[in-house]
Amino acid sequence: MDLQFDREHLWHPYTSTLNPLPCFPVTHAEGNRLYLETGETLIDGTASWWSAIHGYNHPVLNDVAKAQIDKMSHVMFGGITHAPAVELGKKLLSMSGFDHVFLADSGSVSVEVALKMALQYWHSRGQKRAKFLTLRHGYHGDTFAAMSVTDPDTSMHSLYKGFLPEHVFAESPETQFWDQWNPEDINSFKSQLAQHHQDIAAVILEPIVQGTGGMRIYHPEYLRQVRLLCDEYGILLILDEIATGFGRTGKLFGCDHAGIKADIMCVGKSLTGGYMTLSATMTTKHVADTVCGGEAGCFMHGPTFMGNPLACAVANASLGMVQEGHWQQDVARIEAKFAECLAPLAKYDLVADVRWLGAIGVVELTHPVDMVKIQQHFVDLGVWIRPFGKLVYMMPPYITPDSDIEKLCIAIQSAVENALVQKG
Ligand code: PMP
């Protein structure tokens, strides 16, 4: 592989062209293993950023993808429909309890779609509402509207100031998932809502786990209170289940921990089992009909690759496996293994906190990692874990055996013992 060309010309996520971090060449992947051109085999601790829940090179998903390619990879969705999209719509709506689904290209786009739905909803009702209420430490994607509701300190707000719309931020929940609920935790949200509710079109947040903004696992009561307050003020609730959806937290959706339902919900990432990009924004009949009953007479969005048949077919096969339900035992098993292997890491001075929920395991350090050193160390130990900042975290494929969860945790322990952090 021409790594020099890659280094000199290809932009990787959040990297510099001036001083790019090293990249490891993967030739193929199978189950929960990544194979490097340099000969190493790595245990995958990331499911490729929450997506490959059933593992790589899955025979069922491969067969479905190949069969669909032989029929058609893509056909436009304007004025045309096809069986893979219809089947996916049925599956998604029966799993989530919504009435309408908009198929979009990526997680960020599904968030844009959700925000646009909320804006059009109020427009149809003759009200100008252009603000969203969201949480500090949240993350909803890298496109502009998604960025604007992402944490203003840890993300890119200052860089794009003047261009990004400014929304309302409440403090993020402090009560952790396992702690006793502190009723004061909702106060910031409550007061922001009371102050701004006439301008607010919707609340948007990640249920139960705030991912990229800090891997914070919070109390379900917070979500229940948010739902009640949204109802009290008649404001729409958008739940971003892009990372948490399809079993990752131990429930089918993160919001199931709180027993609440959104007005609009986004899913993506693992929707195709990590095979290709596809996302969906789902909503109720009431929201959809209000959106379409307004001046525009329709919902104003329609990407070229909307409802891509190849992605829909693979998503159907992936959701079929989710519906079979083996993930429940697997995720519970992984959670138990995290409890056993991560808890002992809390004793290290460099470790600020360890936490886990479902198939998510987090070691928060006191210092940001030394990315180059820690990444190489993990590869040397035969694992693939991709930390950011002070967070070394895992969200492995659900099929990962216990022995591999152990090896992932041992690798993190070794990185901690070797103090692979930025000094100072
Ligand atoms: N929302 C959440 C909660 C996410 O974790 C992500 C991706 N990390 C996104 C939205 C954006 O998804 P995508 O990268 O597919 O645009």
Short mmCIF file of N, CA and C in Angstrom, two decimals, residues 24 34 60 66-67 95 106 120-121 137 141 281 288 297 340 363 376:
data_model
loop_
_atom_site.label_atom_id
_atom_site.label_comp_id
_atom_site.label_asym_id
_atom_site.label_seq_id
_atom_site.Cartn_x
_atom_site.Cartn_y
_atom_site.Cartn_z
N PHE A 24 -2.40 2.99 10.08
CA PHE A 24 -2.07 1.57 9.97
C PHE A 24 -2.83 0.95 8.80
N LEU A 34 -8.97 -7.27 12.75
CA LEU A 34 -8.48 -6.46 11.64
C LEU A 34 -7.09 -6.99 11.27
N VAL A 60 -23.75 -13.49 6.21
CA VAL A 60 -25.14 -13.14 5.87
C VAL A 60 -25.19 -11.77 5.18
N LYS A 66 -24.17 -8.91 -2.04
CA LYS A 66 -23.84 -9.40 -3.39
C LYS A 66 -25.11 -9.60 -4.21
N ALA A 67 -26.12 -10.18 -3.58
CA ALA A 67 -27.39 -10.42 -4.30
C ALA A 67 -28.02 -9.09 -4.71
N MET A 95 -39.82 -1.61 15.08
CA MET A 95 -38.87 -1.67 16.22
C MET A 95 -38.98 -0.42 17.09
N SER A 106 -26.10 9.84 6.29
CA SER A 106 -25.12 9.63 7.38
C SER A 106 -25.76 10.13 8.65
N GLN A 120 -39.65 23.11 10.41
CA GLN A 120 -40.83 23.14 9.52
C GLN A 120 -42.13 22.89 10.29
N TYR A 121 -42.04 22.09 11.35
CA TYR A 121 -43.21 21.81 12.19
C TYR A 121 -43.77 23.11 12.74
N HIS A 137 -21.47 19.01 26.50
CA HIS A 137 -20.85 17.68 26.30
C HIS A 137 -21.60 16.81 25.30
N GLY A 141 -22.63 15.54 15.32
CA GLY A 141 -22.12 15.43 13.96
C GLY A 141 -21.32 16.65 13.55
N THR A 281 -34.23 9.06 9.98
CA THR A 281 -34.88 9.96 10.94
C THR A 281 -36.35 9.56 10.98
N ALA A 288 -45.17 14.51 11.29
CA ALA A 288 -45.05 14.43 9.83
C ALA A 288 -46.20 15.18 9.15
N GLY A 297 -45.93 22.36 1.85
CA GLY A 297 -46.73 21.21 1.39
C GLY A 297 -45.96 19.90 1.36
N GLU A 340 -15.71 -6.93 35.40
CA GLU A 340 -14.63 -7.71 36.00
C GLU A 340 -13.25 -7.12 35.67
N VAL A 363 -12.33 4.10 30.12
CA VAL A 363 -11.33 4.44 31.13
C VAL A 363 -10.98 5.91 30.90
N GLN A 376 0.49 3.03 18.81
CA GLN A 376 1.51 2.03 18.46
C GLN A 376 1.57 0.93 19.52
#
